[in-house]
Amino acid sequence: MSRSGARASTRTRAIAQQIMSTSTSAAQPEVRPLPSSCLTPTDSWSTDSNQPPVLFESNLAVRTYILNRPSALNTLDEPMLALLRPKIEVKKYIFSHLVLSDDARLKEWSTSDLCRTIVGTSVVATKPTFCAGGDVKAILKNCVSPETRPKAIDFFKREFELDYILASLPKPYVAILDGKTMGGGAGLAAYASFRIATENTVFAMPETKIGYCPDVGGNYFLSRLDGELGTYLSLTSNEISGRDVFRLGFATHYIPSRRIPILLDRLASLEKAHVSVINSTIEEFSAEPLPEEKPYLFVGETREALDYAFRHDEVEKIFEDLEKLMGHSSPAVSEWAKQTLETLHLRSPTSLKVALKAIRKGKKMTLLETLQMELNIATAFCNHASPDFKTGITTIVIEKKRDERPAWSPSTYKEVSDEIVSRFFAKASPYLSGVPTLSIPEALKTSNYKPHKFALPTEDEIGTMVRGSHSAGANTGITLDELVLAFENIRNGKMGVREKVLEVARRKCDIQDNGGDGNFVWLKWKHQVQNP
Protein backbone atom coordinates (compact mmCIF):
# COMPACT_ATOMS: atom_id res chain seq x y z
CA MET A 1 0.00 0.00 0.00
CA SER A 2 1.30 3.50 -0.87
CA ARG A 3 1.94 6.08 1.82
CA SER A 4 -1.06 8.11 0.70
CA GLY A 5 -3.22 4.97 0.80
CA ALA A 6 -1.98 4.07 4.26
CA ARG A 7 -2.66 7.61 5.41
CA ALA A 8 -6.22 7.44 4.07
CA SER A 9 -6.77 4.18 5.95
CA THR A 10 -5.52 5.78 9.16
CA ARG A 11 -7.86 8.74 8.65
CA THR A 12 -10.77 6.34 8.27
CA ARG A 13 -9.92 4.66 11.57
CA ALA A 14 -9.64 8.04 13.30
CA ILE A 15 -13.05 9.10 12.04
CA ALA A 16 -14.55 5.78 13.12
CA GLN A 17 -13.06 6.30 16.56
CA GLN A 18 -14.73 9.71 16.69
CA ILE A 19 -18.11 8.24 15.79
CA MET A 20 -17.78 5.50 18.41
CA SER A 21 -16.64 7.88 21.11
CA THR A 22 -19.52 10.27 20.55
CA SER A 23 -22.12 7.53 20.32
CA THR A 24 -21.12 5.49 23.36
CA SER A 25 -20.34 8.24 25.84
CA ALA A 26 -21.00 11.88 26.46
CA ALA A 27 -18.96 14.14 24.24
CA GLN A 28 -15.98 15.79 25.86
CA PRO A 29 -16.73 19.44 26.57
CA GLU A 30 -14.78 21.78 24.33
CA VAL A 31 -14.12 24.08 27.28
CA ARG A 32 -13.58 22.88 30.82
CA PRO A 33 -13.08 25.95 33.05
CA LEU A 34 -10.74 25.52 35.97
CA PRO A 35 -12.24 25.43 39.45
CA SER A 36 -11.87 28.70 41.36
CA SER A 37 -9.23 27.17 43.60
CA CYS A 38 -6.91 26.77 40.61
CA LEU A 39 -7.24 30.31 39.28
CA THR A 40 -4.30 32.67 39.50
CA PRO A 41 -4.75 36.10 41.13
CA THR A 42 -5.14 37.84 37.76
CA ASP A 43 -8.23 35.74 37.02
CA SER A 44 -10.26 38.29 38.93
CA TRP A 45 -10.13 40.48 35.80
CA SER A 46 -13.32 39.12 34.28
CA THR A 47 -15.05 40.28 31.11
CA ASP A 48 -17.65 37.64 30.14
CA SER A 49 -19.99 35.80 32.53
CA ASN A 50 -17.80 36.61 35.54
CA GLN A 51 -14.97 34.51 34.15
CA PRO A 52 -11.40 35.57 33.38
CA PRO A 53 -10.64 36.56 29.76
CA VAL A 54 -8.25 33.61 29.44
CA LEU A 55 -8.91 30.17 30.89
CA PHE A 56 -6.26 27.51 31.47
CA GLU A 57 -6.72 23.78 31.38
CA SER A 58 -4.62 20.69 32.05
CA ASN A 59 -5.50 17.41 30.36
CA LEU A 60 -2.84 14.75 30.91
CA ALA A 61 0.22 15.99 29.00
CA VAL A 62 -1.53 18.90 27.25
CA ARG A 63 -1.75 22.44 28.62
CA THR A 64 -4.35 24.65 26.95
CA TYR A 65 -5.06 28.35 27.01
CA ILE A 66 -8.63 29.27 26.07
CA LEU A 67 -9.39 32.81 24.95
CA ASN A 68 -12.59 33.78 26.75
CA ARG A 69 -13.74 37.20 25.63
CA PRO A 70 -16.39 36.23 23.05
CA SER A 71 -18.48 39.39 23.37
CA ALA A 72 -15.41 41.30 22.07
CA LEU A 73 -14.43 38.60 19.53
CA ASN A 74 -11.56 37.64 21.86
CA THR A 75 -9.66 40.83 20.98
CA LEU A 76 -6.45 41.01 22.99
CA ASP A 77 -6.37 43.50 25.83
CA GLU A 78 -4.03 44.14 28.75
CA PRO A 79 -5.57 41.61 31.17
CA MET A 80 -5.29 38.87 28.54
CA LEU A 81 -1.61 39.60 27.98
CA ALA A 82 -1.06 39.61 31.73
CA LEU A 83 -2.60 36.14 32.01
CA LEU A 84 -0.92 34.57 28.99
CA ARG A 85 2.71 35.52 29.37
CA PRO A 86 3.37 34.10 32.85
CA LYS A 87 2.03 30.72 31.76
CA ILE A 88 4.45 30.32 28.87
CA GLU A 89 7.52 32.29 29.90
CA VAL A 90 10.23 31.00 32.16
CA LYS A 91 11.44 34.19 33.82
CA LYS A 92 9.63 36.13 36.52
CA TYR A 93 7.09 38.51 35.04
CA ILE A 94 5.56 41.58 36.64
CA PHE A 95 2.38 43.21 35.38
CA SER A 96 1.42 46.54 36.88
CA HIS A 97 1.26 46.06 40.67
CA LEU A 98 0.82 42.30 40.50
CA VAL A 99 3.57 39.75 41.08
CA LEU A 100 2.64 36.12 40.59
CA SER A 101 3.23 33.93 43.63
CA ASP A 102 5.59 30.97 43.60
CA ASP A 103 2.61 28.61 43.94
CA ALA A 104 1.01 30.06 40.84
CA ARG A 105 4.20 29.39 38.92
CA LEU A 106 4.71 25.74 39.87
CA LYS A 107 3.17 24.58 36.62
CA GLU A 108 4.93 26.92 34.21
CA TRP A 109 4.39 25.27 30.88
CA SER A 110 7.78 25.94 29.35
CA THR A 111 9.64 24.18 32.14
CA SER A 112 7.17 21.63 33.47
CA ASP A 113 8.01 18.00 32.69
CA LEU A 114 4.30 17.24 32.94
CA CYS A 115 3.56 19.52 30.01
CA ARG A 116 4.49 17.98 26.66
CA THR A 117 2.24 19.95 24.30
CA ILE A 118 0.77 23.47 24.45
CA VAL A 119 -2.57 24.20 22.75
CA GLY A 120 -4.17 27.56 22.01
CA THR A 121 -7.91 27.76 21.37
CA SER A 122 -11.01 29.79 22.25
CA VAL A 123 -14.39 29.32 23.88
CA VAL A 124 -17.24 28.04 21.74
CA ALA A 125 -19.37 31.01 20.68
CA THR A 126 -22.25 31.83 18.35
CA LYS A 127 -19.76 33.48 16.00
CA PRO A 128 -16.69 31.23 15.89
CA THR A 129 -13.64 33.33 16.73
CA PHE A 130 -10.10 32.48 17.72
CA CYS A 131 -8.97 36.09 18.12
CA ALA A 132 -10.07 39.01 15.95
CA GLY A 133 -7.08 41.23 16.78
CA GLY A 134 -5.94 43.70 19.38
CA ASP A 135 -8.20 46.02 21.33
CA VAL A 136 -7.56 49.04 19.10
CA LYS A 137 -10.28 51.12 20.75
CA ALA A 138 -8.40 50.98 24.05
CA ILE A 139 -5.12 51.71 22.26
CA LEU A 140 -6.59 54.76 20.53
CA LYS A 141 -8.01 56.04 23.81
CA ASN A 142 -4.54 55.93 25.35
CA CYS A 143 -2.90 57.48 22.28
CA VAL A 144 -4.93 60.68 22.47
CA SER A 145 -3.26 62.07 25.57
CA PRO A 146 0.53 62.46 26.01
CA GLU A 147 0.08 61.29 29.61
CA THR A 148 -1.42 57.91 28.63
CA ARG A 149 0.37 57.42 25.30
CA PRO A 150 3.23 55.40 26.86
CA LYS A 151 0.60 52.89 27.99
CA ALA A 152 -0.49 52.33 24.36
CA ILE A 153 3.11 51.88 23.23
CA ASP A 154 3.78 49.51 26.12
CA PHE A 155 0.80 47.38 25.05
CA PHE A 156 2.37 46.89 21.61
CA LYS A 157 5.71 46.11 23.24
CA ARG A 158 4.29 43.40 25.48
CA GLU A 159 2.15 41.96 22.70
CA PHE A 160 5.13 41.62 20.36
CA GLU A 161 7.25 40.12 23.13
CA LEU A 162 4.57 37.50 23.72
CA ASP A 163 4.53 36.69 20.00
CA TYR A 164 8.28 36.15 19.99
CA ILE A 165 8.15 33.98 23.11
CA LEU A 166 5.49 31.82 21.43
CA ALA A 167 7.82 31.41 18.44
CA SER A 168 10.60 30.26 20.78
CA LEU A 169 8.68 27.74 22.89
CA PRO A 170 10.68 24.61 23.70
CA LYS A 171 7.47 22.54 23.57
CA PRO A 172 5.27 21.71 20.54
CA TYR A 173 2.57 24.34 20.17
CA VAL A 174 -0.78 23.70 18.45
CA ALA A 175 -3.13 26.59 17.57
CA ILE A 176 -6.78 25.87 16.73
CA LEU A 177 -7.96 28.60 14.33
CA ASP A 178 -11.65 27.75 14.49
CA GLY A 179 -13.05 31.15 13.53
CA LYS A 180 -11.77 34.67 12.93
CA THR A 181 -7.98 34.85 13.20
CA MET A 182 -6.94 38.39 12.46
CA GLY A 183 -4.24 40.88 13.38
CA GLY A 184 -3.15 40.16 16.95
CA GLY A 185 -4.90 36.79 16.71
CA ALA A 186 -2.71 35.91 13.74
CA GLY A 187 0.25 36.77 15.96
CA LEU A 188 -0.85 34.23 18.57
CA ALA A 189 -1.32 31.58 15.88
CA ALA A 190 1.48 32.22 13.39
CA TYR A 191 4.25 30.88 15.62
CA ALA A 192 2.62 27.56 16.44
CA SER A 193 4.36 24.50 15.05
CA PHE A 194 0.88 23.31 14.05
CA ARG A 195 -1.76 25.76 12.88
CA ILE A 196 -5.10 24.07 12.29
CA ALA A 197 -7.70 25.70 10.04
CA THR A 198 -11.34 24.62 9.91
CA GLU A 199 -14.31 25.52 7.73
CA ASN A 200 -14.89 28.42 10.17
CA THR A 201 -11.44 29.97 9.83
CA VAL A 202 -11.22 33.52 8.49
CA PHE A 203 -7.68 34.90 8.28
CA ALA A 204 -6.72 38.52 7.62
CA MET A 205 -4.23 41.21 8.49
CA PRO A 206 -6.77 44.07 8.34
CA GLU A 207 -4.54 46.96 9.44
CA THR A 208 -4.57 49.12 6.29
CA LYS A 209 -8.36 49.29 6.69
CA ILE A 210 -7.91 51.29 9.89
CA GLY A 211 -4.94 53.45 8.90
CA TYR A 212 -2.31 51.24 10.50
CA CYS A 213 0.21 48.65 9.26
CA PRO A 214 0.51 44.84 9.72
CA ASP A 215 2.39 43.98 12.91
CA VAL A 216 2.81 41.02 15.34
CA GLY A 217 5.52 39.74 12.98
CA GLY A 218 3.24 39.88 9.96
CA ASN A 219 6.01 41.42 7.88
CA TYR A 220 8.04 38.31 8.64
CA PHE A 221 5.50 35.53 8.04
CA LEU A 222 3.56 37.26 5.25
CA SER A 223 6.77 37.96 3.31
CA ARG A 224 7.55 34.25 3.42
CA LEU A 225 4.29 33.10 1.83
CA ASP A 226 4.47 32.00 -1.81
CA GLY A 227 5.16 34.65 -4.42
CA GLU A 228 3.48 37.97 -3.62
CA LEU A 229 0.54 36.55 -1.64
CA GLY A 230 1.81 38.21 1.52
CA THR A 231 2.18 41.58 -0.18
CA TYR A 232 -1.36 41.29 -1.53
CA LEU A 233 -2.81 40.37 1.87
CA SER A 234 -0.79 43.06 3.64
CA LEU A 235 -1.91 45.91 1.37
CA THR A 236 -5.51 44.91 0.66
CA SER A 237 -6.42 43.66 4.17
CA ASN A 238 -8.54 41.08 2.35
CA GLU A 239 -9.71 37.89 4.04
CA ILE A 240 -9.04 34.28 3.12
CA SER A 241 -11.10 31.53 4.67
CA GLY A 242 -11.54 27.82 5.28
CA ARG A 243 -9.34 25.47 3.29
CA ASP A 244 -7.63 28.36 1.47
CA VAL A 245 -5.94 29.36 4.75
CA PHE A 246 -4.28 25.93 4.64
CA ARG A 247 -3.68 25.77 0.90
CA LEU A 248 -2.08 29.21 0.74
CA GLY A 249 0.34 28.40 3.54
CA PHE A 250 -0.74 30.14 6.75
CA ALA A 251 -2.21 26.99 8.32
CA THR A 252 -0.35 23.69 8.42
CA HIS A 253 -3.48 21.47 8.48
CA TYR A 254 -7.17 21.58 7.65
CA ILE A 255 -9.62 19.66 9.85
CA PRO A 256 -13.43 19.89 10.07
CA SER A 257 -14.34 21.66 13.31
CA ARG A 258 -16.47 18.76 14.56
CA ARG A 259 -13.30 16.64 14.79
CA ILE A 260 -11.35 19.09 16.96
CA PRO A 261 -12.51 17.78 20.40
CA ILE A 262 -11.46 14.18 19.71
CA LEU A 263 -8.17 15.40 18.23
CA LEU A 264 -7.38 17.28 21.43
CA ASP A 265 -8.10 14.18 23.49
CA ARG A 266 -5.81 12.16 21.22
CA LEU A 267 -3.03 14.71 21.65
CA ALA A 268 -3.44 14.56 25.42
CA SER A 269 -3.08 10.79 25.42
CA LEU A 270 0.14 10.66 23.38
CA GLU A 271 2.95 9.00 25.30
CA LYS A 272 5.55 10.54 23.02
CA ALA A 273 4.90 14.16 22.08
CA HIS A 274 7.60 14.39 19.41
CA VAL A 275 6.60 16.81 16.67
CA SER A 276 6.57 14.02 14.07
CA VAL A 277 4.06 12.05 16.16
CA ILE A 278 1.90 15.13 16.70
CA ASN A 279 2.02 15.89 12.98
CA SER A 280 0.90 12.41 11.95
CA THR A 281 -1.81 12.42 14.63
CA ILE A 282 -3.26 15.70 13.36
CA GLU A 283 -3.03 14.48 9.79
CA GLU A 284 -5.26 11.52 10.65
CA PHE A 285 -8.16 13.93 11.14
CA SER A 286 -7.75 15.89 7.90
CA ALA A 287 -10.47 15.76 5.26
CA GLU A 288 -10.61 15.79 1.46
CA PRO A 289 -12.42 18.75 -0.18
CA LEU A 290 -16.17 18.29 -0.50
CA PRO A 291 -17.99 18.92 -3.80
CA GLU A 292 -19.91 21.84 -2.30
CA GLU A 293 -16.75 23.66 -1.17
CA LYS A 294 -15.99 26.88 -3.04
CA PRO A 295 -13.22 26.83 -5.70
CA TYR A 296 -9.68 27.62 -4.62
CA LEU A 297 -8.56 31.23 -4.58
CA PHE A 298 -5.73 32.51 -6.75
CA VAL A 299 -4.97 29.80 -9.27
CA GLY A 300 -3.86 29.92 -12.89
CA GLU A 301 -3.94 33.29 -14.65
CA THR A 302 -5.35 35.16 -11.65
CA ARG A 303 -2.50 33.99 -9.46
CA GLU A 304 0.02 34.93 -12.16
CA ALA A 305 -1.56 38.38 -12.33
CA LEU A 306 -1.31 38.76 -8.54
CA ASP A 307 2.40 37.94 -8.47
CA TYR A 308 3.01 40.22 -11.43
CA ALA A 309 1.17 43.28 -10.10
CA PHE A 310 2.39 43.05 -6.48
CA ARG A 311 6.06 42.38 -7.28
CA HIS A 312 6.96 46.07 -7.13
CA ASP A 313 8.59 48.06 -4.33
CA GLU A 314 6.52 51.14 -5.16
CA VAL A 315 2.77 51.48 -4.60
CA GLU A 316 2.49 53.62 -7.75
CA LYS A 317 3.71 50.76 -9.95
CA ILE A 318 1.30 48.29 -8.33
CA PHE A 319 -1.59 50.59 -9.21
CA GLU A 320 -0.27 51.01 -12.76
CA ASP A 321 -0.11 47.27 -13.37
CA LEU A 322 -3.55 46.69 -11.90
CA GLU A 323 -4.98 49.37 -14.19
CA LYS A 324 -3.39 47.65 -17.19
CA LEU A 325 -4.70 44.25 -16.08
CA MET A 326 -8.25 45.58 -16.06
CA GLY A 327 -8.03 45.31 -19.85
CA HIS A 328 -6.80 41.69 -19.79
CA SER A 329 -8.41 39.29 -22.24
CA SER A 330 -9.30 36.92 -19.39
CA PRO A 331 -12.56 37.98 -17.68
CA ALA A 332 -11.31 36.43 -14.42
CA VAL A 333 -8.09 38.46 -14.44
CA SER A 334 -9.86 41.64 -15.51
CA GLU A 335 -12.47 41.35 -12.77
CA TRP A 336 -9.84 40.50 -10.13
CA ALA A 337 -7.78 43.56 -11.10
CA LYS A 338 -10.87 45.80 -10.98
CA GLN A 339 -11.93 44.55 -7.53
CA THR A 340 -8.38 44.80 -6.19
CA LEU A 341 -8.04 48.40 -7.37
CA GLU A 342 -11.36 49.29 -5.75
CA THR A 343 -10.17 47.72 -2.51
CA LEU A 344 -6.84 49.52 -2.49
CA HIS A 345 -8.55 52.87 -3.10
CA LEU A 346 -10.50 52.30 0.15
CA ARG A 347 -7.33 51.78 2.20
CA SER A 348 -5.21 54.43 3.87
CA PRO A 349 -2.70 55.71 1.27
CA THR A 350 -0.11 56.29 3.98
CA SER A 351 -0.65 52.79 5.35
CA LEU A 352 -0.19 51.31 1.88
CA LYS A 353 3.23 52.87 1.47
CA VAL A 354 4.36 52.07 5.01
CA ALA A 355 3.10 48.49 4.74
CA LEU A 356 4.86 47.90 1.41
CA LYS A 357 8.18 49.17 2.72
CA ALA A 358 7.79 47.15 5.92
CA ILE A 359 7.10 43.84 4.19
CA ARG A 360 10.07 44.32 1.85
CA LYS A 361 12.33 44.99 4.84
CA GLY A 362 10.80 42.11 6.82
CA LYS A 363 11.73 39.67 4.05
CA LYS A 364 15.42 40.23 4.87
CA MET A 365 15.11 40.37 8.67
CA THR A 366 15.04 37.88 11.50
CA LEU A 367 11.76 37.56 13.40
CA LEU A 368 13.12 39.59 16.32
CA GLU A 369 14.36 42.34 14.00
CA THR A 370 10.99 42.42 12.27
CA LEU A 371 9.08 42.73 15.53
CA GLN A 372 11.36 45.59 16.64
CA MET A 373 10.76 47.36 13.30
CA GLU A 374 7.02 46.92 13.82
CA LEU A 375 7.28 48.32 17.35
CA ASN A 376 9.01 51.37 15.86
CA ILE A 377 6.17 51.75 13.35
CA ALA A 378 3.52 51.31 16.06
CA THR A 379 5.26 53.94 18.19
CA ALA A 380 5.25 56.38 15.26
CA PHE A 381 1.53 55.82 14.73
CA CYS A 382 0.88 56.37 18.45
CA ASN A 383 2.92 59.59 18.24
CA HIS A 384 0.64 60.82 15.44
CA ALA A 385 3.05 60.40 12.52
CA SER A 386 -0.19 60.00 10.55
CA PRO A 387 -3.70 61.10 11.45
CA ASP A 388 -5.06 58.03 9.65
CA PHE A 389 -4.68 55.78 12.71
CA LYS A 390 -7.23 57.81 14.64
CA THR A 391 -9.40 58.38 11.57
CA GLY A 392 -9.53 54.73 10.59
CA ILE A 393 -10.28 53.31 14.04
CA THR A 394 -12.94 55.95 14.65
CA THR A 395 -14.69 55.38 11.32
CA ILE A 396 -14.37 51.62 10.90
CA VAL A 397 -14.27 50.27 14.47
CA ILE A 398 -16.06 52.79 16.67
CA GLU A 399 -18.65 54.25 14.29
CA LYS A 400 -18.84 50.95 12.35
CA LYS A 401 -19.03 52.69 8.96
CA ARG A 402 -17.35 49.74 7.31
CA ASP A 403 -18.57 50.46 3.79
CA GLU A 404 -17.34 54.05 3.80
CA ARG A 405 -13.92 55.38 2.88
CA PRO A 406 -12.51 57.20 5.90
CA ALA A 407 -11.28 60.77 5.41
CA TRP A 408 -7.64 59.78 4.93
CA SER A 409 -4.96 62.47 4.97
CA PRO A 410 -3.25 62.58 2.52
CA SER A 411 -6.22 61.37 0.49
CA THR A 412 -4.32 59.69 -2.36
CA TYR A 413 -1.16 57.61 -2.58
CA LYS A 414 0.37 60.17 -4.96
CA GLU A 415 0.27 62.71 -2.14
CA VAL A 416 2.13 60.49 0.33
CA SER A 417 5.68 61.80 0.21
CA ASP A 418 8.92 60.03 1.04
CA GLU A 419 9.18 62.31 4.08
CA ILE A 420 5.89 60.98 5.46
CA VAL A 421 7.03 57.36 5.01
CA SER A 422 10.41 58.12 6.60
CA ARG A 423 8.62 59.13 9.82
CA PHE A 424 8.08 55.43 10.51
CA PHE A 425 11.57 54.15 9.66
CA ALA A 426 14.27 56.83 9.92
CA LYS A 427 16.39 56.66 13.07
CA ALA A 428 16.27 60.44 13.38
CA SER A 429 12.49 60.60 13.06
CA PRO A 430 11.01 62.68 15.91
CA TYR A 431 8.03 60.29 15.90
CA LEU A 432 10.34 57.48 17.03
CA SER A 433 11.59 59.40 20.03
CA GLY A 434 11.53 57.19 23.11
CA VAL A 435 10.69 54.00 21.20
CA PRO A 436 11.26 51.04 23.57
CA THR A 437 13.38 47.98 22.83
CA LEU A 438 11.78 44.57 22.99
CA SER A 439 12.75 42.72 26.14
CA ILE A 440 13.28 39.05 25.37
CA PRO A 441 14.66 36.43 27.80
CA GLU A 442 18.27 35.75 26.88
CA ALA A 443 17.62 32.02 26.52
CA LEU A 444 15.00 32.68 23.85
CA LYS A 445 16.84 35.15 21.65
CA THR A 446 17.70 32.40 19.17
CA SER A 447 14.41 31.18 17.72
CA ASN A 448 14.04 27.93 15.77
CA TYR A 449 10.74 29.06 14.28
CA LYS A 450 10.13 27.34 10.92
CA PRO A 451 6.66 28.34 9.68
CA HIS A 452 6.45 25.89 6.79
CA LYS A 453 7.99 22.76 8.31
CA PHE A 454 4.64 20.95 8.64
CA ALA A 455 2.70 22.90 6.01
CA LEU A 456 2.27 22.13 2.34
CA PRO A 457 5.50 22.52 0.33
CA THR A 458 6.24 26.10 -0.65
CA GLU A 459 6.83 27.30 -4.19
CA ASP A 460 10.50 27.81 -3.33
CA GLU A 461 10.82 24.23 -2.10
CA ILE A 462 9.11 22.88 -5.21
CA GLY A 463 11.41 25.06 -7.31
CA THR A 464 14.55 23.63 -5.69
CA MET A 465 13.33 20.11 -6.53
CA VAL A 466 12.72 21.02 -10.16
CA ARG A 467 16.10 22.75 -10.45
CA GLY A 468 17.87 19.76 -8.87
CA SER A 469 19.09 21.53 -5.73
CA HIS A 470 16.70 20.00 -3.16
CA SER A 471 18.42 17.91 -0.50
CA ALA A 472 15.99 15.05 -1.14
CA GLY A 473 16.21 15.20 -4.93
CA ALA A 474 18.63 14.41 -7.73
CA ASN A 475 20.57 16.85 -9.86
CA THR A 476 19.01 15.51 -13.04
CA GLY A 477 15.76 16.41 -14.79
CA ILE A 478 12.46 15.49 -13.19
CA THR A 479 9.05 14.70 -14.67
CA LEU A 480 5.74 15.95 -13.32
CA ASP A 481 4.82 12.52 -11.94
CA GLU A 482 8.21 12.23 -10.25
CA LEU A 483 7.82 15.69 -8.75
CA VAL A 484 4.43 14.86 -7.23
CA LEU A 485 5.66 11.51 -5.92
CA ALA A 486 8.76 13.10 -4.38
CA PHE A 487 6.74 15.53 -2.29
CA GLU A 488 4.12 12.96 -1.34
CA ASN A 489 7.00 10.91 0.09
CA ILE A 490 8.70 13.87 1.76
CA ARG A 491 5.40 14.91 3.40
CA ASN A 492 4.39 11.31 4.18
CA GLY A 493 1.18 11.34 2.16
CA LYS A 494 -0.02 14.67 3.55
CA MET A 495 -3.46 15.76 2.41
CA GLY A 496 -3.33 18.43 -0.29
CA VAL A 497 0.28 17.91 -1.41
CA ARG A 498 -0.60 16.54 -4.83
CA GLU A 499 -2.98 19.41 -5.60
CA LYS A 500 -0.46 22.03 -4.44
CA VAL A 501 2.43 20.60 -6.45
CA LEU A 502 0.33 20.29 -9.60
CA GLU A 503 -0.96 23.86 -9.32
CA VAL A 504 2.52 25.29 -8.83
CA ALA A 505 3.99 23.20 -11.66
CA ARG A 506 1.33 24.41 -14.10
CA ARG A 507 2.18 28.05 -13.34
CA LYS A 508 5.91 27.93 -12.72
CA CYS A 509 7.22 25.24 -15.06
CA ASP A 510 7.74 24.80 -18.79
CA ILE A 511 7.89 21.40 -20.48
CA GLN A 512 11.30 20.43 -21.82
CA ASP A 513 11.22 17.63 -24.43
CA ASN A 514 14.87 16.82 -25.00
CA GLY A 515 14.26 14.11 -27.60
CA GLY A 516 11.39 15.78 -29.37
CA ASP A 517 9.45 12.54 -29.34
CA GLY A 518 7.73 12.80 -25.96
CA ASN A 519 9.85 10.08 -24.34
CA PHE A 520 12.07 12.40 -22.30
CA VAL A 521 9.81 15.16 -21.03
CA TRP A 522 11.21 17.17 -18.13
CA LEU A 523 10.10 20.18 -16.15
CA LYS A 524 11.97 23.47 -16.46
CA TRP A 525 11.48 26.13 -13.77
CA LYS A 526 10.51 29.66 -14.86
CA HIS A 527 12.87 32.02 -13.06
CA GLN A 528 11.12 35.27 -13.98
CA VAL A 529 7.67 36.45 -12.94
CA GLN A 530 5.57 36.13 -16.08
CA ASN A 531 3.47 38.94 -17.53
CA PRO A 532 -0.01 37.39 -17.62
PDB file of N, CA, C and O in Angstrom, residues 28 147 211 224 311 347 459:
ATOM      1  N   GLN A  28     -16.830  14.996  24.998  1.00  0.00           N
ATOM      2  CA  GLN A  28     -15.980  15.786  25.865  1.00  0.00           C
ATOM      3  C   GLN A  28     -16.305  17.257  25.673  1.00  0.00           C
ATOM      4  O   GLN A  28     -16.435  17.720  24.546  1.00  0.00           O
ATOM      5  N   GLU A 147      -0.105  61.932  28.310  1.00  0.00           N
ATOM      6  CA  GLU A 147       0.080  61.288  29.610  1.00  0.00           C
ATOM      7  C   GLU A 147      -0.143  59.777  29.543  1.00  0.00           C
ATOM      8  O   GLU A 147       0.510  59.003  30.243  1.00  0.00           O
ATOM      9  N   GLY A 211      -6.006  52.458   8.896  1.00  0.00           N
ATOM     10  CA  GLY A 211      -4.944  53.450   8.898  1.00  0.00           C
ATOM     11  C   GLY A 211      -3.720  53.049   9.687  1.00  0.00           C
ATOM     12  O   GLY A 211      -3.001  53.901  10.214  1.00  0.00           O
ATOM     13  N   ARG A 224       7.047  35.583   3.706  1.00  0.00           N
ATOM     14  CA  ARG A 224       7.547  34.246   3.419  1.00  0.00           C
ATOM     15  C   ARG A 224       6.469  33.314   2.866  1.00  0.00           C
ATOM     16  O   ARG A 224       6.711  32.120   2.699  1.00  0.00           O
ATOM     17  N   ARG A 311       4.619  42.636  -7.396  1.00  0.00           N
ATOM     18  CA  ARG A 311       6.055  42.383  -7.280  1.00  0.00           C
ATOM     19  C   ARG A 311       6.856  43.651  -7.025  1.00  0.00           C
ATOM     20  O   ARG A 311       8.040  43.594  -6.661  1.00  0.00           O
ATOM     21  N   ARG A 347      -8.303  51.874   1.109  1.00  0.00           N
ATOM     22  CA  ARG A 347      -7.335  51.775   2.196  1.00  0.00           C
ATOM     23  C   ARG A 347      -6.588  53.096   2.391  1.00  0.00           C
ATOM     24  O   ARG A 347      -6.506  53.929   1.492  1.00  0.00           O
ATOM     25  N   GLU A 459       6.374  27.175  -2.805  1.00  0.00           N
ATOM     26  CA  GLU A 459       6.831  27.295  -4.189  1.00  0.00           C
ATOM     27  C   GLU A 459       8.354  27.214  -4.266  1.00  0.00           C
ATOM     28  O   GLU A 459       8.898  26.596  -5.185  1.00  0.00           O
TER      29      GLU A 459
END
